[in-house]
Tab-separated table of C-alpha atoms in Angstrom:
chain	number	residue	atom	x	y	z
L	1	MET	CA	74.756	189.604	263.441
L	2	LYS	CA	77.640	191.917	262.529
L	3	LYS	CA	76.813	195.625	262.820
L	4	ARG	CA	78.571	197.745	260.190
L	5	ILE	CA	78.900	201.516	260.324
L	6	ASN	CA	77.259	203.032	257.294
L	7	PHE	CA	78.335	206.014	255.193
L	8	PHE	CA	76.024	208.507	256.945
L	9	GLU	CA	77.320	207.562	260.374
L	10	VAL	CA	80.921	207.909	259.195
L	11	LEU	CA	80.241	211.319	257.669
L	12	GLY	CA	78.305	212.461	260.759
L	13	ILE	CA	81.095	211.372	263.127
L	14	LEU	CA	83.645	213.021	260.849
L	15	LEU	CA	81.799	216.333	260.889
L	16	ILE	CA	81.388	216.221	264.676
L	17	VAL	CA	85.083	215.417	265.141
L	18	CYS	CA	86.017	218.244	262.794
L	19	SER	CA	83.823	220.663	264.742
L	20	LEU	CA	85.396	219.600	268.022
L	21	GLY	CA	88.814	219.894	266.396
L	22	VAL	CA	88.122	223.450	265.321
L	23	LEU	CA	86.835	224.255	268.824
L	24	LEU	CA	89.925	222.756	270.410
L	25	PHE	CA	92.239	224.499	267.949
L	26	THR	CA	90.681	227.925	268.528
L	27	GLN	CA	90.901	227.452	272.283
L	28	LEU	CA	94.555	226.411	272.123
L	29	HIS	CA	95.291	229.144	269.605
L	30	SER	CA	93.690	231.847	271.752
L	31	GLN	CA	95.664	230.623	274.773
L	32	TYR	CA	98.851	230.706	272.721
L	33	THR	CA	98.192	234.173	271.278
L	34	LYS	CA	97.275	235.476	274.736
L	35	LYS	CA	100.620	234.257	276.079
L	36	LYS	CA	102.472	235.564	273.023
L	37	ALA	CA	100.805	238.977	273.252
L	38	ALA	CA	101.829	239.182	276.929
L	39	GLU	CA	105.445	238.417	275.974
L	40	ILE	CA	105.454	241.055	273.233
L	41	THR	CA	103.890	243.582	275.616
L	42	CYS	CA	106.644	242.921	278.176
L	43	LYS	CA	109.338	243.397	275.532
L	44	ILE	CA	107.807	246.644	274.310
L	45	GLU	CA	107.295	247.983	277.839
L	46	ALA	CA	110.924	247.205	278.658
L	47	ALA	CA	112.087	249.227	275.641
L	48	LEU	CA	109.853	252.261	276.164
L	49	PRO	CA	110.704	255.286	278.302
L	50	GLU	CA	108.515	256.389	281.181
L	51	THR	CA	105.182	257.441	279.781
L	52	THR	CA	104.361	261.100	279.296
L	53	PRO	CA	100.931	262.486	278.456
L	54	GLY	CA	100.287	263.094	274.777
L	55	PHE	CA	98.182	265.724	273.040
L	56	PRO	CA	97.087	265.145	269.445
L	57	GLY	CA	97.657	268.796	268.472
L	58	ASP	CA	101.386	268.462	269.165
L	59	TYR	CA	102.217	266.662	265.949
L	60	SER	CA	102.984	268.082	262.514
L	61	ASP	CA	103.252	264.540	261.126
L	62	PRO	CA	100.336	262.213	261.919
L	63	VAL	CA	102.274	259.065	261.045
L	64	MET	CA	103.014	256.983	264.139
L	65	PRO	CA	106.412	255.297	264.377
L	66	VAL	CA	106.574	251.521	264.675
L	67	LEU	CA	108.912	249.217	266.554
L	68	GLN	CA	109.563	245.827	265.042
L	69	VAL	CA	109.426	243.028	267.597
L	70	GLU	CA	109.894	239.412	266.560
L	71	GLY	CA	109.530	240.383	262.931
L	72	LYS	CA	106.237	242.231	263.242
L	73	ASP	CA	105.667	246.004	263.331
L	74	TYR	CA	103.850	247.342	266.381
L	75	VAL	CA	102.495	250.862	266.598
L	76	GLY	CA	101.745	250.988	270.313
L	77	LEU	CA	100.165	249.405	273.361
L	78	LEU	CA	96.457	249.309	274.090
L	79	ASN	CA	95.495	249.347	277.735
L	80	ILE	CA	91.992	248.989	279.187
L	81	PRO	CA	92.568	248.970	282.965
L	82	ALA	CA	89.034	248.013	284.001
L	83	TYR	CA	89.368	244.672	282.238
L	84	GLY	CA	93.073	244.111	282.861
L	85	LEU	CA	93.875	244.272	279.168
L	86	SER	CA	97.293	245.350	277.944
L	87	VAL	CA	98.098	244.218	274.414
L	88	PRO	CA	100.316	245.411	271.576
L	89	ILE	CA	98.771	246.933	268.470
L	90	VAL	CA	99.976	245.581	265.129
L	91	ASN	CA	100.626	248.372	262.635
L	92	GLU	CA	99.424	246.817	259.397
L	93	TRP	CA	95.820	245.732	259.182
L	94	SER	CA	94.929	242.232	258.063
L	95	SER	CA	92.063	240.021	259.093
L	96	PHE	CA	94.703	237.387	259.876
L	97	HIS	CA	96.651	239.616	262.279
L	98	VAL	CA	93.640	240.293	264.483
L	99	PHE	CA	93.627	236.658	265.561
L	100	SER	CA	96.916	237.424	267.327
L	101	CYS	CA	96.620	241.048	268.449
L	102	PRO	CA	94.473	244.082	267.795
L	103	ALA	CA	95.608	245.880	264.660
L	104	ARG	CA	95.570	249.460	263.453
L	105	PHE	CA	92.877	249.575	260.790
L	106	TYR	CA	93.412	253.201	259.829
L	107	GLY	CA	94.484	256.582	261.169
L	108	SER	CA	96.618	257.812	264.021
L	109	VAL	CA	96.319	258.934	267.625
L	110	TYR	CA	98.300	262.033	266.599
L	111	ASP	CA	95.402	263.478	264.625
L	112	ASN	CA	92.422	261.893	266.383
L	113	THR	CA	91.584	259.447	263.596
L	114	MET	CA	92.642	256.134	265.095
L	115	ILE	CA	90.596	253.027	264.249
L	116	ILE	CA	91.641	249.705	265.771
L	117	GLY	CA	90.141	246.321	265.007
L	118	GLY	CA	90.276	243.263	267.191
L	119	ASN	CA	88.983	239.834	267.947
L	120	ASP	CA	86.684	238.717	270.743
L	121	GLN	CA	88.652	235.597	271.580
L	122	THR	CA	89.977	234.887	275.057
L	123	GLY	CA	92.758	237.258	276.047
L	124	GLN	CA	91.779	239.943	273.612
L	125	PHE	CA	88.395	241.692	273.492
L	126	ASP	CA	86.412	238.896	275.126
L	127	PHE	CA	84.816	241.477	277.449
L	128	PHE	CA	83.466	243.740	274.724
L	129	ASP	CA	79.823	243.042	275.468
L	130	ARG	CA	80.435	244.129	279.076
L	131	MET	CA	82.087	247.451	278.306
L	132	ASN	CA	80.304	250.608	279.325
L	133	PRO	CA	80.396	254.278	278.392
L	134	GLY	CA	82.895	256.006	280.666
L	135	ASP	CA	85.377	253.128	280.718
L	136	HIS	CA	88.920	254.383	280.241
L	137	ILE	CA	91.234	253.351	277.426
L	138	LYS	CA	94.905	254.254	276.998
L	139	ILE	CA	97.123	254.002	273.958
L	140	THR	CA	100.871	254.382	274.333
L	141	ASP	CA	102.919	255.033	271.241
L	142	MET	CA	106.439	253.743	270.657
L	143	LEU	CA	107.948	256.936	272.068
L	144	GLY	CA	106.265	256.371	275.421
L	145	THR	CA	103.596	258.996	274.874
L	146	GLU	CA	100.277	258.053	276.394
L	147	PHE	CA	96.928	259.110	274.945
L	148	ALA	CA	93.889	258.794	277.194
L	149	TYR	CA	90.325	258.127	276.088
L	150	ALA	CA	86.944	257.316	277.572
L	151	ILE	CA	84.154	255.375	275.892
L	152	ASP	CA	81.453	257.668	274.575
L	153	ARG	CA	79.067	255.122	273.130
L	154	ILE	CA	78.881	251.539	271.959
L	155	ASP	CA	77.175	250.782	268.650
L	156	ARG	CA	76.317	247.583	266.867
L	157	ALA	CA	76.424	247.308	263.096
L	158	LYS	CA	76.034	244.668	260.421
L	159	SER	CA	78.937	246.007	258.380
L	160	ALA	CA	82.176	247.777	259.193
L	161	ASP	CA	83.545	249.504	256.137
L	162	TYR	CA	85.795	252.534	256.544
L	163	GLU	CA	83.007	255.085	256.019
L	164	HIS	CA	80.958	253.476	258.770
L	165	LEU	CA	83.914	253.148	261.152
L	166	ALA	CA	85.101	256.720	260.598
L	167	SER	CA	81.652	258.293	260.786
L	168	GLY	CA	81.061	260.561	263.733
L	169	GLY	CA	84.657	261.796	263.766
L	170	TYR	CA	85.572	260.066	267.022
L	171	PRO	CA	89.239	260.352	268.059
L	172	LEU	CA	89.346	256.595	268.673
L	173	THR	CA	87.134	253.776	267.423
L	174	LEU	CA	87.604	250.155	268.421
L	175	PHE	CA	85.702	247.497	266.542
L	176	VAL	CA	85.349	243.782	266.885
L	177	ARG	CA	83.217	241.248	265.115
L	178	SER	CA	81.110	239.263	267.514
L	179	ALA	CA	81.686	235.580	266.872
L	180	TYR	CA	78.170	234.503	267.750
L	181	SER	CA	75.899	237.292	266.594
L	182	ALA	CA	77.801	237.976	263.343
L	183	GLU	CA	77.641	241.714	263.929
L	184	TYR	CA	80.247	244.322	264.682
L	185	ILE	CA	80.569	246.090	268.000
L	186	LEU	CA	81.887	249.617	267.534
L	187	VAL	CA	83.310	251.349	270.592
L	188	ARG	CA	83.450	255.101	270.099
L	189	CYS	CA	85.860	257.013	272.328
L	190	SER	CA	86.725	260.622	273.090
L	191	THR	CA	89.936	262.030	274.460
L	192	THR	CA	90.095	262.742	278.201
L	193	PHE	CA	92.466	265.583	278.944
O	1	MET	CA	110.333	269.018	280.329
O	2	ARG	CA	111.330	272.529	279.619
O	3	LYS	CA	108.135	274.245	280.639
O	4	HIS	CA	109.989	277.482	281.202
O	5	LEU	CA	110.794	277.632	277.520
O	6	LEU	CA	107.288	276.969	276.301
O	7	PRO	CA	106.371	280.574	275.476
O	8	LEU	CA	109.610	280.952	273.570
O	9	ILE	CA	109.026	277.727	271.708
O	10	ILE	CA	105.498	278.704	270.754
O	11	LEU	CA	106.950	281.923	269.491
O	12	LEU	CA	109.582	280.014	267.506
O	13	ALA	CA	106.938	277.840	265.919
O	14	PHE	CA	105.032	280.946	264.927
O	15	LEU	CA	108.132	282.522	263.468
O	16	VAL	CA	109.055	279.518	261.356
O	17	ALA	CA	105.542	279.014	260.174
O	18	GLN	CA	104.814	282.421	258.719
O	19	PRO	CA	106.489	285.640	257.717
O	20	LEU	CA	106.318	288.446	260.206
O	21	SER	CA	106.486	291.393	257.878
O	22	ALA	CA	102.747	291.430	257.416
O	23	ASN	CA	102.242	291.788	261.183
O	24	ALA	CA	105.250	293.712	262.348
O	25	ILE	CA	105.428	297.382	261.554
O	26	THR	CA	109.186	297.423	262.020
O	27	PRO	CA	110.851	294.984	259.620
O	28	LEU	CA	113.552	292.613	260.778
O	29	GLU	CA	117.095	293.773	260.067
O	30	PRO	CA	118.978	290.589	259.115
O	31	ASN	CA	122.393	292.251	259.178
O	32	ARG	CA	122.065	293.920	262.559
O	33	LYS	CA	124.244	292.461	265.314
O	34	CYS	CA	122.634	290.803	268.335
O	35	SER	CA	123.629	289.779	271.826
O	36	LEU	CA	122.600	286.946	274.100
O	37	LYS	CA	122.941	286.501	277.835
O	38	VAL	CA	122.276	283.107	279.385
O	39	HIS	CA	121.843	283.127	283.164
O	40	PHE	CA	122.696	279.875	284.924
O	41	THR	CA	121.172	280.213	288.376
O	42	LYS	CA	119.371	278.096	290.917
O	43	ASP	CA	117.412	280.180	293.420
O	44	ASP	CA	120.059	282.646	294.664
O	45	TYR	CA	122.999	280.511	293.611
O	46	ARG	CA	124.876	281.566	290.451
O	47	PHE	CA	126.888	278.976	288.569
O	48	SER	CA	130.161	280.489	287.382
O	49	ASN	CA	132.718	279.044	284.957
O	50	LEU	CA	130.175	276.981	283.045
O	51	GLU	CA	131.356	276.453	279.493
O	52	THR	CA	128.490	277.482	277.258
O	53	ARG	CA	128.481	276.649	273.550
O	54	ILE	CA	126.113	278.013	270.947
O	55	TYR	CA	125.573	276.998	267.326
O	56	ARG	CA	123.946	279.222	264.710
O	57	VAL	CA	121.794	276.689	262.906
O	58	ALA	CA	119.542	278.921	260.810
O	59	GLU	CA	119.687	282.373	259.281
O	60	ALA	CA	116.939	284.965	259.544
O	61	HIS	CA	115.371	286.641	256.561
O	62	SER	CA	113.895	290.117	256.483
O	63	ASP	CA	110.362	288.694	256.267
O	64	GLY	CA	110.937	287.019	259.623
O	65	THR	CA	111.312	283.451	258.362
O	66	PHE	CA	114.487	281.450	258.761
O	67	ASP	CA	116.227	278.521	257.094
O	68	LEU	CA	118.907	276.064	258.150
O	69	ILE	CA	122.420	276.971	257.095
O	70	ALA	CA	125.527	274.897	256.445
O	71	PRO	CA	126.563	272.565	257.912
O	72	PHE	CA	123.115	271.973	259.420
O	73	SER	CA	121.315	272.227	256.101
O	74	GLY	CA	122.883	268.833	255.398
O	75	SER	CA	121.004	267.309	258.311
O	76	SER	CA	117.541	265.868	257.890
O	77	VAL	CA	116.094	268.224	260.498
O	78	SER	CA	113.197	270.333	259.373
O	79	ILE	CA	112.418	273.465	261.364
O	80	HIS	CA	109.372	274.317	259.281
O	81	GLY	CA	105.936	273.318	260.420
O	82	ILE	CA	106.999	272.456	263.969
O	83	LYS	CA	103.913	272.560	266.163
O	84	SER	CA	104.994	271.892	269.710
O	85	GLN	CA	107.678	271.909	272.349
O	86	ARG	CA	107.961	268.160	271.857
O	87	GLU	CA	108.984	268.645	268.229
O	88	TRP	CA	111.438	271.423	269.108
O	89	ASN	CA	112.992	269.068	271.669
O	90	ASP	CA	113.352	266.403	268.979
O	91	ALA	CA	114.935	268.949	266.618
O	92	ALA	CA	117.447	269.879	269.343
O	93	VAL	CA	118.323	266.240	270.082
O	94	THR	CA	118.691	265.445	266.374
O	95	LEU	CA	120.888	268.488	265.746
O	96	LEU	CA	123.039	267.671	268.757
O	97	SER	CA	123.529	264.158	267.397
O	98	TYR	CA	124.524	265.706	264.053
O	99	ILE	CA	126.983	268.017	265.815
O	100	VAL	CA	128.585	265.217	267.814
O	101	ASP	CA	128.722	262.785	264.912
O	102	ARG	CA	130.352	265.302	262.570
O	103	LYS	CA	132.444	266.954	265.250
O	104	ILE	CA	131.076	270.397	264.373
O	105	GLN	CA	132.666	273.162	266.378
O	106	PRO	CA	130.471	275.740	268.132
O	107	ASP	CA	130.198	279.244	266.679
O	108	HIS	CA	130.885	280.721	270.088
O	109	THR	CA	132.031	279.377	273.446
O	110	VAL	CA	132.166	281.409	276.637
O	111	LEU	CA	132.418	280.755	280.360
O	112	SER	CA	129.735	282.034	282.675
O	113	ASP	CA	130.958	284.871	284.906
O	114	ALA	CA	130.714	285.264	288.679
O	115	GLN	CA	127.048	286.178	288.268
O	116	GLY	CA	126.414	282.919	286.418
O	117	THR	CA	125.924	284.761	283.139
O	118	ALA	CA	127.347	283.602	279.818
O	119	SER	CA	127.444	286.669	277.559
O	120	PHE	CA	127.604	286.482	273.781
O	121	THR	CA	128.000	289.632	271.704
O	122	ASP	CA	128.375	290.522	268.053
O	123	LEU	CA	126.086	287.675	266.968
O	124	HIS	CA	124.476	287.402	263.563
O	125	THR	CA	120.710	287.157	263.456
O	126	GLY	CA	119.328	283.627	263.265
O	127	LEU	CA	118.242	280.580	265.211
O	128	TYR	CA	120.776	279.386	267.785
O	129	LEU	CA	121.061	276.069	269.551
O	130	VAL	CA	122.368	276.666	273.066
O	131	LEU	CA	123.888	273.548	274.599
O	132	GLY	CA	122.986	272.965	278.191
O	133	ASN	CA	125.207	272.097	281.084
O	134	THR	CA	125.448	270.095	284.235
O	135	ALA	CA	126.277	272.233	287.251
O	136	GLU	CA	126.976	271.432	290.881
O	137	ASN	CA	126.801	273.367	294.105
O	138	ASP	CA	126.785	272.441	297.796
O	139	ILE	CA	123.161	271.383	297.643
O	140	GLY	CA	123.064	269.205	294.577
O	141	ILE	CA	123.704	268.600	290.902
O	142	TYR	CA	121.529	270.295	288.303
O	143	THR	CA	121.082	269.974	284.568
O	144	PHE	CA	120.331	272.789	282.150
O	145	GLU	CA	118.804	271.358	278.979
O	146	ASP	CA	119.687	272.368	275.418
O	147	PHE	CA	117.379	274.992	273.945
O	148	PHE	CA	116.839	277.187	270.913
O	149	VAL	CA	117.000	280.969	270.892
O	150	TYR	CA	115.816	283.143	268.056
O	151	LEU	CA	117.691	286.366	267.452
O	152	PRO	CA	116.146	288.848	267.194
O	153	THR	CA	113.034	288.097	269.209
O	154	PRO	CA	109.740	289.779	268.264
O	155	LEU	CA	108.383	292.109	270.911
O	156	GLU	CA	104.796	291.925	272.070
O	157	SER	CA	104.163	295.510	271.017
O	158	GLU	CA	106.024	295.838	267.751
O	159	GLY	CA	109.498	295.400	266.336
O	160	PHE	CA	112.239	293.119	267.571
O	161	SER	CA	114.625	292.839	270.476
O	162	TYR	CA	118.168	292.258	269.259
O	163	ASP	CA	119.492	291.753	272.783
O	164	MET	CA	118.077	288.626	274.327
O	165	GLU	CA	118.336	287.149	277.805
O	166	ALA	CA	117.531	283.526	278.648
O	167	ARG	CA	117.125	281.955	282.058
O	168	PRO	CA	117.036	278.188	281.599
O	169	LYS	CA	115.452	276.463	284.552
O	170	PRO	CA	117.686	273.880	286.200
O	171	GLY	CA	116.360	270.380	286.656
O	172	GLU	CA	117.437	268.016	289.405
O	173	PHE	CA	120.110	265.671	288.084
O	174	VAL	CA	118.747	262.133	288.107
O	175	PRO	CA	121.504	259.534	287.870
O	176	LYS	CA	120.813	256.801	285.350
O	177	THR	CA	122.403	253.371	285.338
O	178	GLU	CA	121.116	252.151	282.005
O	179	TYR	CA	120.322	253.699	278.659
O	180	THR	CA	118.386	252.240	275.734
O	181	VAL	CA	118.289	253.099	272.061
O	182	ASN	CA	115.320	251.964	269.962
O	183	LYS	CA	115.082	251.955	266.184
O	184	LEU	CA	111.665	253.088	264.978
O	185	TRP	CA	110.253	253.344	261.486
O	186	LYS	CA	107.712	255.482	259.693
O	187	ASP	CA	107.566	253.648	256.387
O	188	SER	CA	104.190	251.973	256.297
O	189	GLY	CA	103.655	250.581	252.813
O	190	TYR	CA	107.350	250.859	251.979
O	191	THR	CA	108.834	248.343	254.383
O	192	SER	CA	110.603	246.652	251.462
O	193	LYS	CA	112.965	249.660	251.412
O	194	ARG	CA	113.865	249.071	255.054
O	195	PRO	CA	117.454	247.894	255.552
O	196	LYS	CA	118.136	244.576	257.288
O	197	SER	CA	120.114	246.381	259.974
O	198	VAL	CA	121.334	249.822	261.023
O	199	THR	CA	124.553	250.853	262.723
O	200	VAL	CA	124.358	253.224	265.668
O	201	ASP	CA	127.238	255.093	267.262
O	202	ILE	CA	126.893	255.789	270.976
O	203	TYR	CA	128.806	258.798	272.274
O	204	LYS	CA	129.725	259.609	275.849
O	205	ASP	CA	130.514	263.307	276.290
O	206	ALA	CA	130.945	263.594	272.508
O	207	VAL	CA	133.528	260.774	272.411
O	208	LEU	CA	132.664	257.546	270.610
O	209	TYR	CA	131.867	254.976	273.300
O	210	GLU	CA	130.435	252.043	271.375
O	211	THR	CA	129.115	251.076	267.951
O	212	VAL	CA	126.171	248.697	267.860
O	213	ILE	CA	124.096	247.051	265.174
O	214	LEU	CA	120.324	247.053	265.535
O	215	ASP	CA	118.355	244.440	263.633
O	216	SER	CA	115.607	241.894	264.067
O	217	SER	CA	117.827	239.661	266.206
O	218	ASN	CA	117.784	242.251	269.022
O	219	ASN	CA	114.312	243.550	268.159
O	220	TRP	CA	115.938	246.795	266.967
O	221	SER	CA	116.773	247.812	270.512
O	222	TYR	CA	119.959	247.967	272.584
O	223	SER	CA	120.609	248.805	276.234
O	224	TRP	CA	123.882	249.582	277.949
O	225	LYS	CA	124.927	250.079	281.556
O	226	THR	CA	126.445	253.346	282.687
O	227	PRO	CA	128.069	254.651	285.852
O	228	GLU	CA	125.964	257.074	287.865
O	229	ASP	CA	127.809	260.138	286.684
O	230	SER	CA	126.737	263.246	284.813
O	231	SER	CA	128.071	262.151	281.419
O	232	LYS	CA	126.134	263.379	278.432
O	233	TRP	CA	125.093	260.563	276.107
O	234	THR	CA	124.138	260.938	272.482
O	235	VAL	CA	123.436	258.499	269.677
O	236	ALA	CA	123.792	258.795	265.918
O	237	GLU	CA	122.806	256.477	263.101
O	238	LYS	CA	125.513	255.821	260.533
O	239	ASP	CA	124.780	255.688	256.816
O	240	VAL	CA	121.083	256.545	256.880
O	241	PRO	CA	119.497	255.050	253.728
O	242	ASP	CA	118.920	257.658	251.023
O	243	SER	CA	115.165	257.314	250.977
O	244	TYR	CA	114.842	257.969	254.710
O	245	THR	CA	115.165	261.010	256.963
O	246	VAL	CA	116.144	260.602	260.591
O	247	THR	CA	114.753	262.133	263.768
O	248	ILE	CA	116.163	261.410	267.202
O	249	SER	CA	114.176	261.909	270.355
O	250	SER	CA	115.171	261.447	273.948
O	251	SER	CA	112.961	260.738	276.926
O	252	GLY	CA	114.473	259.834	280.262
O	253	SER	CA	117.116	257.248	279.525
O	254	VAL	CA	115.682	256.115	276.190
O	255	PHE	CA	116.755	257.350	272.774
O	256	SER	CA	114.491	256.710	269.807
O	257	ILE	CA	115.911	256.973	266.309
O	258	THR	CA	113.064	257.224	263.828
O	259	ASN	CA	113.664	256.779	260.123
O	260	SER	CA	110.869	258.173	257.964
O	261	ILE	CA	109.858	257.866	254.362
O	262	LYS	CA	107.565	260.543	253.085
O	263	THR	CA	104.366	258.633	252.449
O	264	THR	CA	100.896	259.541	251.385
O	265	PRO	CA	98.036	257.910	253.246
O	266	GLY	CA	96.725	254.962	251.292
O	267	SER	CA	93.095	254.130	250.832
O	268	PRO	CA	91.467	252.480	253.838
O	269	PRO	CA	91.643	248.689	253.855
O	270	LYS	CA	88.698	246.306	253.974
O	271	THR	CA	88.012	244.670	257.286
O	272	GLY	CA	88.257	241.367	255.421
O	273	ASP	CA	86.914	239.264	258.281
O	274	THR	CA	83.982	237.973	256.228
O	275	PHE	CA	84.584	234.344	257.101
O	276	PRO	CA	82.088	233.515	259.853
O	277	LEU	CA	84.000	230.588	261.351
O	278	TRP	CA	81.530	229.927	264.138
O	279	ASN	CA	78.625	229.756	261.736
O	280	TYR	CA	80.438	227.021	259.834
O	281	VAL	CA	81.343	225.173	263.023
O	282	ILE	CA	77.758	225.231	264.237
O	283	ALA	CA	76.469	224.146	260.825
O	284	MET	CA	79.053	221.377	260.707
O	285	SER	CA	78.124	220.115	264.188
O	286	ILE	CA	74.390	220.112	263.481
O	287	SER	CA	74.947	218.405	260.122
O	288	GLY	CA	77.135	215.827	261.807
O	289	PHE	CA	74.502	215.014	264.440
O	290	LEU	CA	71.737	214.834	261.847
O	291	LEU	CA	73.792	212.560	259.608
O	292	LEU	CA	74.649	210.335	262.563
O	293	ILE	CA	70.971	210.064	263.581
O	294	PHE	CA	69.978	209.436	259.980
O	295	GLY	CA	72.676	206.802	259.634
O	296	ILE	CA	71.480	204.981	262.764
O	297	TRP	CA	67.840	205.220	261.617
O	298	HIS	CA	68.765	204.007	258.131
O	299	LYS	CA	70.678	201.042	259.532
O	300	ARG	CA	67.810	199.968	261.808
O	301	LYS	CA	65.352	200.336	258.974
O	302	SER	CA	67.451	198.172	256.648
O	303	GLN	CA	67.759	195.507	259.383
């Protein structure tokens, strides 16, 4: 007797294939963006002068300059040595950009108001749930000035609007939406000089 | 870094920022003549015959403030609101670029004497840019950086000193084999005004060496090789767009030309990442499995 695949089986297989396709795509995409971010970082590092320590009080203008690399504006480099992370920071925020690199959400390192958003995919902030208070973070601007921070506290929140992100007046806040728990991880940092 | 000039620079920032008349009992005399002595020494060694050029870039007012004067008032440099040595350094580099690009002659040029002292007399009050020098003795080669001097200089007690002495600290000359110029922007929200390319003149010892175009094809950056000599390199952007002001900074062997548009901070964006992809993937997978099981069950039942 001939066995025919019915509508429900077709739809079920289709949904499973789509799910696997999305999984495969995100894995390939994160590998690609990781490689791309490393290339951009190398290009930026090659263009920058030797780093010098920066002090937020030194600036009469809080606006950070950007360097355009491969058609996209970057405002600096984000370095977290304990986790081997060194990635460029896109200047203009968009939820699309954070799939490639962390992006400046608001503010500036020059006046201690910097907020950076990111993604927890491989090659970016995939270690966020392992970060600890005291971990060091460095941001280098496009003039080669390096600003040093240490993690003060790590919060979890259901929403991440500007008021929530800027609350507490921390010089640097990193945030990332956890893919699995659907909550935001907010990393609050203080300057270390 | 010109750490030796830090106190002076802090003082300069204070002077530009606010009038002195409220604090100083003796008012500034803008028409009184001043003098300046610059001592070029390294330990006990005195560098003679160093050509020293100074430019009067701003005039002093009786209330202690000062403003850029022609031809420097045509530059985009702002000396008001400067908060740090870093910003004074940038102002000096930008003004030097303006001087080289427009071939502006110094107000005064003298040679240092046998004591290594360059003496300037009969100077008007104001802010002066003193161009540094590269000097050599039997031990090594040294560089004296450019710096600003304010004449007259407020005294700690009260009043002003109209006769100033400066002792720039020599730095070890570090030969460089490659220089880079980067084009930076401060025009967030106004990137549509940004030109497709900019033209940059590169000068070696104030003589045009090369003209380059920076654009997206070279990632707005250009590097060039140089011999290991003590040549002084400067860069200048040609035809700066009207809506932008330019600031040039120099660190090591990298020049950064920043074009700025005066912007006001916009309202904060929304995070926007409200699309929980993984939730949909999980829901899709579970639905798929359930449909598949249902389909198999339905087929067996109908058989």
